[in-house]
Amino acid sequence: MKRKLLLVSNSTLHGGGGYLDHCQQQISHFFGKDVKKVLFIPYALHDRDNYTKTARDKFKTLGYEVESIHEASDPVEAVRKAEGIFIGGGNTFRLLKSLYDNKVVTEIQRRVMEDGVPYMGSSAGTNVATISISTTNDMPIVCPPSFNAIGLVPFNINPHYLDPDPNSRHMGETREQRITQYHEEPNTPSVLGLREGSMLLVEGNKATLLGTTKARLFSRGKPSVEYEPGSDLSFLLSDAHRPIK
Amino acid sequence: MKRKLLLVSNSTLHGGGGYLDHCQQQISHFFGKDVKKVLFIPYALHDRDNYTKTARDKFKTLGYEVESIHEASDPVEAVRKAEGIFIGGGNTFRLLKSLYDNKVVTEIQRRVMEDGVPYMGSSAGTNVATISISTTNDMPIVCPPSFNAIGLVPFNINPHYLDPDPNSRHMGETREQRITQYHEEPNTPSVLGLREGSMLLVEGNKATLLGTTKARLFSRGKPSVEYEPGSDLSFLLSDAHRPIK
Ligand SMILES: [Ca+2]
Ligand SMILES: [Ca+2]
Protein backbone atom coordinates (compact mmCIF):
# COMPACT_ATOMS: atom_id res chain seq x y z
CA MET A 1 0.00 0.00 0.00
CA LYS A 2 1.72 3.16 -1.24
CA ARG A 3 -1.11 5.49 -0.31
CA LYS A 4 -0.04 9.02 0.62
CA LEU A 5 -2.77 11.48 1.61
CA LEU A 6 -3.03 14.91 3.18
CA LEU A 7 -6.66 15.53 4.09
CA VAL A 8 -7.20 19.10 5.28
CA SER A 9 -10.35 20.31 7.06
CA ASN A 10 -10.45 23.81 5.59
CA SER A 11 -8.61 25.93 3.01
CA THR A 12 -8.62 29.20 4.94
CA LEU A 13 -8.36 29.49 8.72
CA HIS A 14 -9.82 32.40 10.70
CA GLY A 15 -6.81 34.44 11.82
CA GLY A 16 -4.50 32.04 10.00
CA GLY A 17 -3.68 34.14 6.93
CA GLY A 18 -4.72 33.59 3.31
CA TYR A 19 -5.57 30.61 1.16
CA LEU A 20 -3.82 27.43 2.45
CA ASP A 21 -1.42 29.52 4.56
CA HIS A 22 -2.20 27.62 7.77
CA CYS A 23 -1.09 24.31 6.25
CA GLN A 24 1.66 25.41 3.87
CA GLN A 25 4.46 23.71 5.80
CA GLN A 26 2.57 20.43 5.73
CA ILE A 27 1.93 20.84 1.97
CA SER A 28 5.64 21.39 1.22
CA HIS A 29 6.61 18.43 3.33
CA PHE A 30 3.85 16.30 1.79
CA PHE A 31 4.61 16.83 -1.90
CA GLY A 32 8.34 17.13 -1.18
CA LYS A 33 11.08 17.73 -3.75
CA ASP A 34 10.25 14.95 -6.21
CA VAL A 35 6.91 16.40 -7.27
CA LYS A 36 7.33 19.37 -9.61
CA LYS A 37 3.80 19.73 -10.95
CA VAL A 38 0.49 19.20 -9.12
CA LEU A 39 -2.75 18.36 -10.93
CA PHE A 40 -5.45 20.64 -9.51
CA ILE A 41 -9.11 19.65 -9.64
CA PRO A 42 -11.32 22.78 -9.31
CA TYR A 43 -14.68 21.04 -9.89
CA ALA A 44 -16.15 22.07 -6.51
CA LEU A 45 -16.46 25.73 -7.50
CA HIS A 46 -18.38 27.25 -10.38
CA ASP A 47 -15.62 29.57 -11.64
CA ARG A 48 -12.89 27.06 -12.44
CA ASP A 49 -10.54 29.56 -14.11
CA ASN A 50 -10.52 31.87 -11.14
CA TYR A 51 -10.19 28.99 -8.69
CA THR A 52 -7.24 27.62 -10.62
CA LYS A 53 -5.54 31.02 -10.50
CA THR A 54 -5.89 31.08 -6.70
CA ALA A 55 -4.42 27.59 -6.33
CA ARG A 56 -1.71 28.22 -8.93
CA ASP A 57 -0.56 31.44 -7.23
CA LYS A 58 -0.37 29.74 -3.83
CA PHE A 59 1.43 26.61 -5.04
CA LYS A 60 3.89 28.75 -6.98
CA THR A 61 5.05 30.32 -3.70
CA LEU A 62 5.74 26.78 -2.45
CA GLY A 63 7.72 25.89 -5.58
CA TYR A 64 5.13 23.80 -7.43
CA GLU A 65 3.67 24.24 -10.88
CA VAL A 66 -0.11 23.72 -11.12
CA GLU A 67 -1.92 22.14 -14.05
CA SER A 68 -5.70 22.24 -13.85
CA ILE A 69 -7.73 19.24 -14.98
CA HIS A 70 -10.34 21.53 -16.57
CA GLU A 71 -7.68 22.88 -18.95
CA ALA A 72 -6.65 19.39 -20.07
CA SER A 73 -8.12 18.01 -23.30
CA ASP A 74 -8.53 14.57 -21.69
CA PRO A 75 -9.18 14.58 -17.92
CA VAL A 76 -8.54 10.83 -17.51
CA GLU A 77 -5.21 11.19 -19.31
CA ALA A 78 -4.33 14.13 -17.04
CA VAL A 79 -4.87 11.92 -13.99
CA ARG A 80 -2.89 9.11 -15.64
CA LYS A 81 0.14 11.43 -15.98
CA ALA A 82 -0.17 13.28 -12.65
CA GLU A 83 2.79 13.47 -10.26
CA GLY A 84 0.55 14.77 -7.46
CA ILE A 85 -3.14 15.59 -7.10
CA PHE A 86 -4.91 18.38 -5.19
CA ILE A 87 -8.70 18.61 -5.00
CA GLY A 88 -9.90 21.91 -3.54
CA GLY A 89 -13.03 22.74 -1.54
CA GLY A 90 -16.37 24.17 -2.52
CA ASN A 91 -19.59 22.21 -2.97
CA THR A 92 -19.11 18.47 -2.41
CA PHE A 93 -22.13 17.40 -4.50
CA ARG A 94 -20.99 19.46 -7.48
CA LEU A 95 -17.45 18.12 -7.07
CA LEU A 96 -18.43 14.45 -6.91
CA LYS A 97 -20.87 14.79 -9.81
CA SER A 98 -18.12 16.36 -11.96
CA LEU A 99 -15.65 13.62 -10.97
CA TYR A 100 -18.18 11.03 -12.16
CA ASP A 101 -19.15 13.04 -15.26
CA ASN A 102 -15.49 13.22 -16.24
CA LYS A 103 -14.97 9.53 -15.42
CA VAL A 104 -11.94 10.14 -13.19
CA VAL A 105 -13.10 8.52 -9.92
CA THR A 106 -11.59 5.10 -10.65
CA GLU A 107 -8.45 6.50 -12.23
CA ILE A 108 -7.69 8.74 -9.22
CA GLN A 109 -8.22 5.76 -6.93
CA ARG A 110 -5.87 3.60 -9.00
CA ARG A 111 -3.13 6.24 -9.23
CA VAL A 112 -3.19 6.90 -5.46
CA MET A 113 -3.60 3.33 -4.21
CA GLU A 114 -1.43 1.53 -6.76
CA ASP A 115 1.06 4.11 -8.02
CA GLY A 116 1.46 6.06 -4.79
CA VAL A 117 0.66 9.43 -6.34
CA PRO A 118 0.28 11.86 -3.39
CA TYR A 119 -3.28 13.15 -2.96
CA MET A 120 -4.13 16.32 -1.09
CA GLY A 121 -7.72 17.32 -0.41
CA SER A 122 -9.22 20.30 1.34
CA SER A 123 -12.77 20.47 2.67
CA ALA A 124 -14.93 19.01 -0.17
CA GLY A 125 -11.69 17.54 -1.58
CA THR A 126 -11.29 15.73 1.73
CA ASN A 127 -14.91 14.49 1.68
CA VAL A 128 -14.53 12.89 -1.75
CA ALA A 129 -11.29 11.15 -0.68
CA THR A 130 -13.22 9.07 1.85
CA ILE A 131 -15.64 6.17 1.53
CA SER A 132 -18.63 8.44 0.75
CA ILE A 133 -19.85 12.04 0.85
CA SER A 134 -22.52 11.15 3.43
CA THR A 135 -20.97 13.43 6.06
CA THR A 136 -20.47 16.58 4.00
CA ASN A 137 -21.89 19.86 5.34
CA ASP A 138 -22.80 21.08 1.88
CA MET A 139 -26.14 21.72 0.25
CA PRO A 140 -27.22 19.11 -2.34
CA ILE A 141 -27.35 21.60 -5.23
CA VAL A 142 -26.85 18.87 -7.87
CA CYS A 143 -27.40 15.11 -7.73
CA PRO A 144 -24.36 12.86 -8.28
CA PRO A 145 -25.04 9.31 -9.54
CA SER A 146 -23.96 7.92 -6.15
CA PHE A 147 -22.77 9.15 -2.75
CA ASN A 148 -19.88 6.66 -2.94
CA ALA A 149 -16.65 8.61 -3.27
CA ILE A 150 -13.05 7.83 -4.26
CA GLY A 151 -12.60 5.62 -1.20
CA LEU A 152 -8.94 6.26 -0.39
CA VAL A 153 -9.78 5.59 3.28
CA PRO A 154 -12.49 3.23 4.63
CA PHE A 155 -14.20 5.76 6.93
CA ASN A 156 -15.91 9.17 6.71
CA ILE A 157 -14.59 12.62 7.53
CA ASN A 158 -16.62 15.63 8.58
CA PRO A 159 -14.54 18.68 7.63
CA HIS A 160 -15.11 22.05 9.35
CA TYR A 161 -16.27 20.08 12.40
CA LEU A 162 -18.11 22.48 14.69
CA ASP A 163 -18.81 22.15 18.41
CA PRO A 164 -22.35 22.95 19.53
CA ASP A 165 -22.86 26.62 20.45
CA PRO A 166 -24.47 26.67 23.93
CA ASN A 167 -25.83 30.18 23.28
CA SER A 168 -27.50 29.35 20.00
CA ARG A 169 -31.23 30.01 19.67
CA HIS A 170 -31.32 28.17 16.36
CA MET A 171 -33.27 24.90 16.42
CA GLY A 172 -31.59 23.17 13.44
CA GLU A 173 -29.57 20.06 14.29
CA THR A 174 -26.06 20.50 15.75
CA ARG A 175 -23.19 18.85 13.86
CA GLU A 176 -23.03 16.09 16.46
CA GLN A 177 -26.77 15.41 16.08
CA ARG A 178 -26.32 15.14 12.32
CA ILE A 179 -23.51 12.61 12.67
CA THR A 180 -25.58 10.70 15.25
CA GLN A 181 -28.40 10.49 12.66
CA TYR A 182 -25.87 9.02 10.20
CA HIS A 183 -24.96 6.36 12.74
CA GLU A 184 -28.62 5.45 13.22
CA GLU A 185 -28.33 3.94 9.75
CA PRO A 186 -26.99 0.35 9.65
CA ASN A 187 -23.36 -0.48 8.77
CA THR A 188 -22.13 3.11 8.80
CA PRO A 189 -18.37 3.59 9.30
CA SER A 190 -16.69 5.91 11.78
CA VAL A 191 -16.70 9.66 11.17
CA LEU A 192 -13.62 11.73 11.98
CA GLY A 193 -14.72 15.28 12.82
CA LEU A 194 -11.81 17.47 11.68
CA ARG A 195 -12.09 20.90 13.27
CA GLU A 196 -10.86 23.87 11.25
CA GLY A 197 -7.07 23.95 11.64
CA SER A 198 -6.65 20.18 11.69
CA MET A 199 -5.67 17.70 8.98
CA LEU A 200 -4.98 14.00 8.60
CA LEU A 201 -1.74 12.68 7.13
CA VAL A 202 -1.92 9.13 5.76
CA GLU A 203 1.26 7.27 4.74
CA GLY A 204 0.55 3.70 3.74
CA ASN A 205 -1.20 2.18 6.75
CA LYS A 206 -0.18 4.95 9.14
CA ALA A 207 -2.46 7.89 9.92
CA THR A 208 -1.48 10.90 12.01
CA LEU A 209 -3.50 13.90 13.11
CA LEU A 210 -1.70 17.16 12.27
CA GLY A 211 -2.48 20.84 12.76
CA THR A 212 -3.45 23.00 15.71
CA THR A 213 -6.87 21.70 16.76
CA LYS A 214 -8.21 18.45 18.20
CA ALA A 215 -10.36 16.04 16.20
CA ARG A 216 -13.44 14.18 17.44
CA LEU A 217 -14.10 10.60 16.40
CA PHE A 218 -17.66 9.29 16.16
CA SER A 219 -18.22 5.53 15.90
CA ARG A 220 -21.57 3.80 15.65
CA GLY A 221 -22.84 2.66 19.05
CA LYS A 222 -19.86 4.07 20.98
CA PRO A 223 -19.19 7.32 22.84
CA SER A 224 -17.25 9.87 20.79
CA VAL A 225 -13.53 10.36 21.53
CA GLU A 226 -11.27 13.43 21.32
CA TYR A 227 -7.77 13.19 19.80
CA GLU A 228 -4.94 15.69 20.24
CA PRO A 229 -2.77 16.86 17.32
CA GLY A 230 0.00 14.30 16.83
CA SER A 231 -2.27 11.34 17.66
CA ASP A 232 -1.77 8.09 15.80
CA LEU A 233 -5.08 7.23 14.12
CA SER A 234 -3.80 4.29 12.08
CA PHE A 235 -6.49 2.03 13.55
CA LEU A 236 -9.01 3.89 11.36
CA LEU A 237 -7.36 2.46 8.25
CA SER A 238 -7.90 -1.19 9.09
CA ASP A 239 -10.84 -2.68 7.27
CA ALA A 240 -11.87 -4.43 10.49
CA HIS A 241 -12.81 -1.02 11.81
CA ARG A 242 -15.51 -0.75 9.16
CA PRO A 243 -18.75 -2.46 10.20
CA ILE A 244 -19.53 -5.64 8.32
CA LYS A 245 -22.18 -5.11 5.62
CA MET B 1 -56.38 23.67 -8.36
CA LYS B 2 -57.56 22.62 -4.90
CA ARG B 3 -54.09 22.63 -3.33
CA LYS B 4 -54.04 23.50 0.37
CA LEU B 5 -50.61 23.59 2.06
CA LEU B 6 -49.14 24.76 5.36
CA LEU B 7 -45.35 24.71 5.04
CA VAL B 8 -43.68 25.43 8.38
CA SER B 9 -39.99 26.28 8.80
CA ASN B 10 -39.45 24.54 12.13
CA SER B 11 -41.31 22.30 14.59
CA THR B 12 -40.04 23.90 17.80
CA LEU B 13 -39.24 27.59 18.22
CA HIS B 14 -36.66 28.88 20.71
CA GLY B 15 -38.72 30.54 23.48
CA GLY B 16 -41.91 29.55 21.69
CA GLY B 17 -42.99 26.59 23.86
CA GLY B 18 -43.05 22.89 22.98
CA TYR B 19 -43.51 20.86 19.83
CA LEU B 20 -45.58 22.80 17.24
CA ASP B 21 -46.80 25.24 19.91
CA HIS B 22 -45.70 28.31 17.94
CA CYS B 23 -47.93 27.40 14.99
CA GLN B 24 -50.85 25.66 16.69
CA GLN B 25 -53.39 28.36 15.82
CA GLN B 26 -52.41 28.11 12.17
CA ILE B 27 -52.67 24.29 12.32
CA SER B 28 -56.20 24.41 13.78
CA HIS B 29 -57.28 26.94 11.21
CA PHE B 30 -55.60 24.96 8.41
CA PHE B 31 -57.13 21.53 9.03
CA GLY B 32 -60.38 23.10 10.28
CA LYS B 33 -63.45 21.23 11.51
CA ASP B 34 -63.96 18.87 8.56
CA VAL B 35 -60.74 16.94 9.09
CA LYS B 36 -61.03 14.54 12.03
CA LYS B 37 -57.98 12.36 11.44
CA VAL B 38 -54.54 13.36 10.12
CA LEU B 39 -52.17 10.90 8.45
CA PHE B 40 -48.74 11.43 10.01
CA ILE B 41 -45.56 10.50 8.12
CA PRO B 42 -42.66 10.02 10.58
CA TYR B 43 -40.08 8.80 8.03
CA ALA B 44 -37.59 11.64 8.75
CA LEU B 45 -36.68 10.28 12.18
CA HIS B 46 -35.27 6.89 13.10
CA ASP B 47 -37.63 6.16 16.01
CA ARG B 48 -40.98 6.26 14.27
CA ASP B 49 -43.01 5.01 17.24
CA ASN B 50 -41.70 7.68 19.55
CA TYR B 51 -42.09 10.37 16.90
CA THR B 52 -45.69 9.33 16.29
CA LYS B 53 -46.43 9.57 20.01
CA THR B 54 -45.10 13.16 20.04
CA ALA B 55 -47.23 14.15 17.05
CA ARG B 56 -50.28 12.25 18.29
CA ASP B 57 -50.15 13.90 21.72
CA LYS B 58 -49.88 17.37 20.22
CA PHE B 59 -52.60 16.91 17.62
CA LYS B 60 -54.92 15.45 20.26
CA THR B 61 -54.78 18.76 22.17
CA LEU B 62 -55.95 20.44 18.93
CA GLY B 63 -58.82 17.98 18.50
CA TYR B 64 -57.35 15.73 15.78
CA GLU B 65 -56.75 12.01 15.76
CA VAL B 66 -53.41 10.91 14.29
CA GLU B 67 -52.85 7.77 12.25
CA SER B 68 -49.22 7.04 11.39
CA ILE B 69 -48.33 5.71 7.96
CA HIS B 70 -45.76 3.35 9.49
CA GLU B 71 -48.53 1.58 11.43
CA ALA B 72 -50.62 1.05 8.28
CA SER B 73 -50.41 -2.31 6.51
CA ASP B 74 -50.42 -0.59 3.11
CA PRO B 75 -48.84 2.91 3.02
CA VAL B 76 -50.24 3.79 -0.42
CA GLU B 77 -53.74 2.81 0.72
CA ALA B 78 -53.26 4.96 3.85
CA VAL B 79 -52.52 7.98 1.61
CA ARG B 80 -55.48 7.10 -0.61
CA LYS B 81 -57.83 7.31 2.39
CA ALA B 82 -56.23 10.29 4.16
CA GLU B 83 -58.36 13.30 5.14
CA GLY B 84 -55.25 15.36 5.89
CA ILE B 85 -51.49 14.73 5.76
CA PHE B 86 -48.69 15.93 8.05
CA ILE B 87 -45.02 15.19 7.32
CA GLY B 88 -42.73 16.02 10.22
CA GLY B 89 -39.10 17.14 10.28
CA GLY B 90 -35.87 15.24 10.80
CA ASN B 91 -33.44 14.21 8.07
CA THR B 92 -34.65 15.18 4.58
CA PHE B 93 -32.62 12.51 2.75
CA ARG B 94 -33.94 9.72 4.97
CA LEU B 95 -37.46 11.10 4.56
CA LEU B 96 -37.39 11.34 0.77
CA LYS B 97 -35.78 7.89 0.41
CA SER B 98 -38.52 6.36 2.59
CA LEU B 99 -41.23 8.15 0.60
CA TYR B 100 -39.79 6.59 -2.58
CA ASP B 101 -39.19 3.18 -0.94
CA ASN B 102 -42.83 3.12 0.14
CA LYS B 103 -44.00 4.35 -3.28
CA VAL B 104 -46.12 7.18 -1.87
CA VAL B 105 -44.59 10.21 -3.66
CA THR B 106 -47.01 10.16 -6.61
CA GLU B 107 -50.02 9.27 -4.50
CA ILE B 108 -49.43 12.16 -2.06
CA GLN B 109 -49.07 14.50 -5.02
CA ARG B 110 -52.31 13.25 -6.55
CA ARG B 111 -54.30 13.47 -3.32
CA VAL B 112 -53.12 17.04 -2.62
CA MET B 113 -53.27 18.46 -6.15
CA GLU B 114 -56.40 16.65 -7.39
CA ASP B 115 -58.43 15.81 -4.29
CA GLY B 116 -57.52 18.90 -2.24
CA VAL B 117 -56.33 16.91 0.77
CA PRO B 118 -54.65 19.46 3.11
CA TYR B 119 -50.89 18.91 3.46
CA MET B 120 -48.86 20.24 6.35
CA GLY B 121 -45.08 19.96 6.40
CA SER B 122 -42.52 21.03 8.95
CA SER B 123 -38.80 21.46 8.23
CA ALA B 124 -37.87 18.29 6.23
CA GLY B 125 -41.61 17.84 5.59
CA THR B 126 -41.56 21.30 4.01
CA ASN B 127 -38.49 20.48 1.89
CA VAL B 128 -40.12 17.39 0.36
CA ALA B 129 -43.30 19.34 -0.47
CA THR B 130 -41.34 21.51 -2.91
CA ILE B 131 -39.85 20.85 -6.33
CA SER B 132 -36.71 19.19 -4.92
CA ILE B 133 -34.68 18.69 -1.75
CA SER B 134 -31.73 20.61 -3.22
CA THR B 135 -31.96 23.34 -0.57
CA THR B 136 -32.20 21.20 2.56
CA ASN B 137 -29.73 21.88 5.39
CA ASP B 138 -29.47 18.20 6.26
CA MET B 139 -26.60 15.77 6.00
CA PRO B 140 -26.89 13.22 3.15
CA ILE B 141 -26.91 10.18 5.46
CA VAL B 142 -28.70 8.01 2.88
CA CYS B 143 -29.05 8.33 -0.88
CA PRO B 144 -32.58 8.72 -2.30
CA PRO B 145 -33.12 7.62 -5.93
CA SER B 146 -33.60 11.28 -6.94
CA PHE B 147 -33.55 14.75 -5.37
CA ASN B 148 -36.91 15.47 -7.05
CA ALA B 149 -39.55 15.76 -4.35
CA ILE B 150 -43.38 15.74 -4.21
CA GLY B 151 -43.54 18.99 -6.16
CA LEU B 152 -46.59 20.60 -4.59
CA VAL B 153 -45.02 24.00 -5.37
CA PRO B 154 -42.72 24.87 -8.32
CA PHE B 155 -39.91 26.47 -6.24
CA ASN B 156 -37.55 25.54 -3.40
CA ILE B 157 -37.76 26.37 0.29
CA ASN B 158 -34.86 26.64 2.71
CA PRO B 159 -36.31 25.97 6.17
CA HIS B 160 -34.52 27.20 9.33
CA TYR B 161 -33.13 30.02 7.18
CA LEU B 162 -30.27 31.60 9.10
CA ASP B 163 -28.75 35.06 8.67
CA PRO B 164 -24.95 35.24 8.58
CA ASP B 165 -23.36 35.67 12.01
CA PRO B 166 -20.95 38.65 11.75
CA ASN B 167 -18.99 37.38 14.78
CA SER B 168 -18.47 33.87 13.46
CA ARG B 169 -14.90 32.61 13.13
CA HIS B 170 -16.12 29.54 11.26
CA MET B 171 -15.07 29.40 7.61
CA GLY B 172 -17.80 27.08 6.30
CA GLU B 173 -20.23 28.66 3.81
CA THR B 174 -23.03 30.87 5.17
CA ARG B 175 -26.58 29.87 4.27
CA GLU B 176 -26.74 32.67 1.71
CA GLN B 177 -23.50 31.45 0.08
CA ARG B 178 -24.94 27.94 -0.16
CA ILE B 179 -28.10 29.17 -1.88
CA THR B 180 -25.97 31.34 -4.19
CA GLN B 181 -24.03 28.18 -5.17
CA TYR B 182 -27.38 26.53 -6.00
CA HIS B 183 -28.23 29.44 -8.29
CA GLU B 184 -24.90 29.11 -10.10
CA GLU B 185 -26.42 25.94 -11.57
CA PRO B 186 -28.57 26.47 -14.68
CA ASN B 187 -32.39 26.56 -14.56
CA THR B 188 -32.66 26.58 -10.80
CA PRO B 189 -35.95 27.93 -9.37
CA SER B 190 -36.32 30.54 -6.64
CA VAL B 191 -35.56 29.63 -3.02
CA LEU B 192 -37.74 30.98 -0.24
CA GLY B 193 -35.64 31.22 2.94
CA LEU B 194 -38.14 30.65 5.77
CA ARG B 195 -36.64 31.83 9.06
CA GLU B 196 -37.59 29.90 12.20
CA GLY B 197 -41.02 31.21 13.24
CA SER B 198 -42.32 31.66 9.70
CA MET B 199 -44.51 29.50 7.49
CA LEU B 200 -46.14 29.61 4.09
CA LEU B 201 -49.88 29.07 3.59
CA VAL B 202 -50.93 28.02 0.09
CA GLU B 203 -54.59 27.96 -0.91
CA GLY B 204 -55.05 27.11 -4.58
CA ASN B 205 -53.00 29.73 -6.40
CA LYS B 206 -52.68 32.06 -3.44
CA ALA B 207 -49.63 32.00 -1.16
CA THR B 208 -49.31 34.02 2.06
CA LEU B 209 -46.40 34.34 4.47
CA LEU B 210 -47.53 33.70 8.06
CA GLY B 211 -45.79 33.66 11.44
CA THR B 212 -43.60 36.08 13.34
CA THR B 213 -40.44 36.39 11.23
CA LYS B 214 -39.61 37.72 7.79
CA ALA B 215 -38.68 35.49 4.85
CA ARG B 216 -35.92 36.09 2.29
CA LEU B 217 -36.45 35.23 -1.35
CA PHE B 218 -33.48 34.26 -3.53
CA SER B 219 -33.94 34.19 -7.31
CA ARG B 220 -31.29 33.27 -9.84
CA GLY B 221 -29.49 36.36 -11.18
CA LYS B 222 -31.45 38.81 -9.03
CA PRO B 223 -30.81 40.51 -5.68
CA SER B 224 -32.54 38.78 -2.75
CA VAL B 225 -35.72 40.35 -1.32
CA GLU B 226 -37.14 40.45 2.22
CA TYR B 227 -40.87 39.84 2.84
CA GLU B 228 -42.80 40.72 5.99
CA PRO B 229 -45.31 38.33 7.61
CA GLY B 230 -48.62 38.76 5.82
CA SER B 231 -47.01 39.26 2.40
CA ASP B 232 -48.74 37.86 -0.66
CA LEU B 233 -46.27 35.51 -2.37
CA SER B 234 -48.72 34.08 -4.92
CA PHE B 235 -46.36 35.04 -7.77
CA LEU B 236 -44.11 32.15 -6.67
CA LEU B 237 -46.79 29.66 -7.67
CA SER B 238 -46.96 30.64 -11.33
CA ASP B 239 -45.03 28.29 -13.56
CA ALA B 240 -43.70 31.32 -15.44
CA HIS B 241 -41.64 32.06 -12.34
CA ARG B 242 -39.70 28.85 -12.83
CA PRO B 243 -36.83 29.23 -15.27
CA ILE B 244 -37.30 27.47 -18.59
CA LYS B 245 -35.34 24.22 -18.84
CA1 LIG C 1 -18.20 23.32 1.27
CA1 LIG D 1 -33.40 18.54 9.59
CSV table of N, CA, C and O and ligand atoms in Angstrom, one decimal, chain A residues 173 178 181, chain B residues 89-92 123-124 136 138 160, ligand 2:
chain,number,residue,atom,x,y,z
A,173,GLU,N,-30.4,21.0,13.6
A,173,GLU,CA,-29.6,20.1,14.3
A,173,GLU,C,-28.1,20.6,14.5
A,173,GLU,O,-27.6,21.2,13.6
A,178,ARG,N,-26.3,15.6,13.7
A,178,ARG,CA,-26.3,15.1,12.3
A,178,ARG,C,-25.5,13.8,12.1
A,178,ARG,O,-25.9,12.9,11.5
A,181,GLN,N,-27.4,11.0,13.6
A,181,GLN,CA,-28.4,10.5,12.7
A,181,GLN,C,-27.8,9.6,11.6
A,181,GLN,O,-28.4,8.6,11.2
B,89,GLY,N,-40.5,16.9,10.6
B,89,GLY,CA,-39.1,17.1,10.3
B,89,GLY,C,-38.2,16.0,10.8
B,89,GLY,O,-38.6,15.1,11.4
B,90,GLY,N,-36.9,16.2,10.5
B,90,GLY,CA,-35.9,15.2,10.8
B,90,GLY,C,-34.8,15.3,9.7
B,90,GLY,O,-34.4,16.4,9.3
B,91,ASN,N,-34.4,14.2,9.2
B,91,ASN,CA,-33.4,14.2,8.1
B,91,ASN,C,-34.2,14.1,6.7
B,91,ASN,O,-34.9,13.1,6.5
B,92,THR,N,-33.9,15.1,5.9
B,92,THR,CA,-34.7,15.2,4.6
B,92,THR,C,-34.3,14.0,3.6
B,92,THR,O,-35.2,13.6,2.9
B,123,SER,N,-40.2,21.7,8.4
B,123,SER,CA,-38.8,21.5,8.2
B,123,SER,C,-38.6,20.5,7.1
B,123,SER,O,-38.9,20.8,5.9
B,124,ALA,N,-38.1,19.3,7.3
B,124,ALA,CA,-37.9,18.3,6.2
B,124,ALA,C,-39.2,18.0,5.5
B,124,ALA,O,-39.2,17.8,4.3
B,136,THR,N,-32.2,21.7,1.2
B,136,THR,CA,-32.2,21.2,2.6
B,136,THR,C,-30.9,21.6,3.3
B,136,THR,O,-29.9,21.7,2.6
B,138,ASP,N,-29.8,19.5,5.6
B,138,ASP,CA,-29.5,18.2,6.3
B,138,ASP,C,-28.3,17.5,5.7
B,138,ASP,O,-27.8,17.8,4.5
B,160,HIS,N,-35.5,26.8,8.3
B,160,HIS,CA,-34.5,27.2,9.3
B,160,HIS,C,-33.6,28.2,8.7
B,160,HIS,O,-32.4,28.2,9.0
C,2,CA,CA,-33.4,18.5,9.6
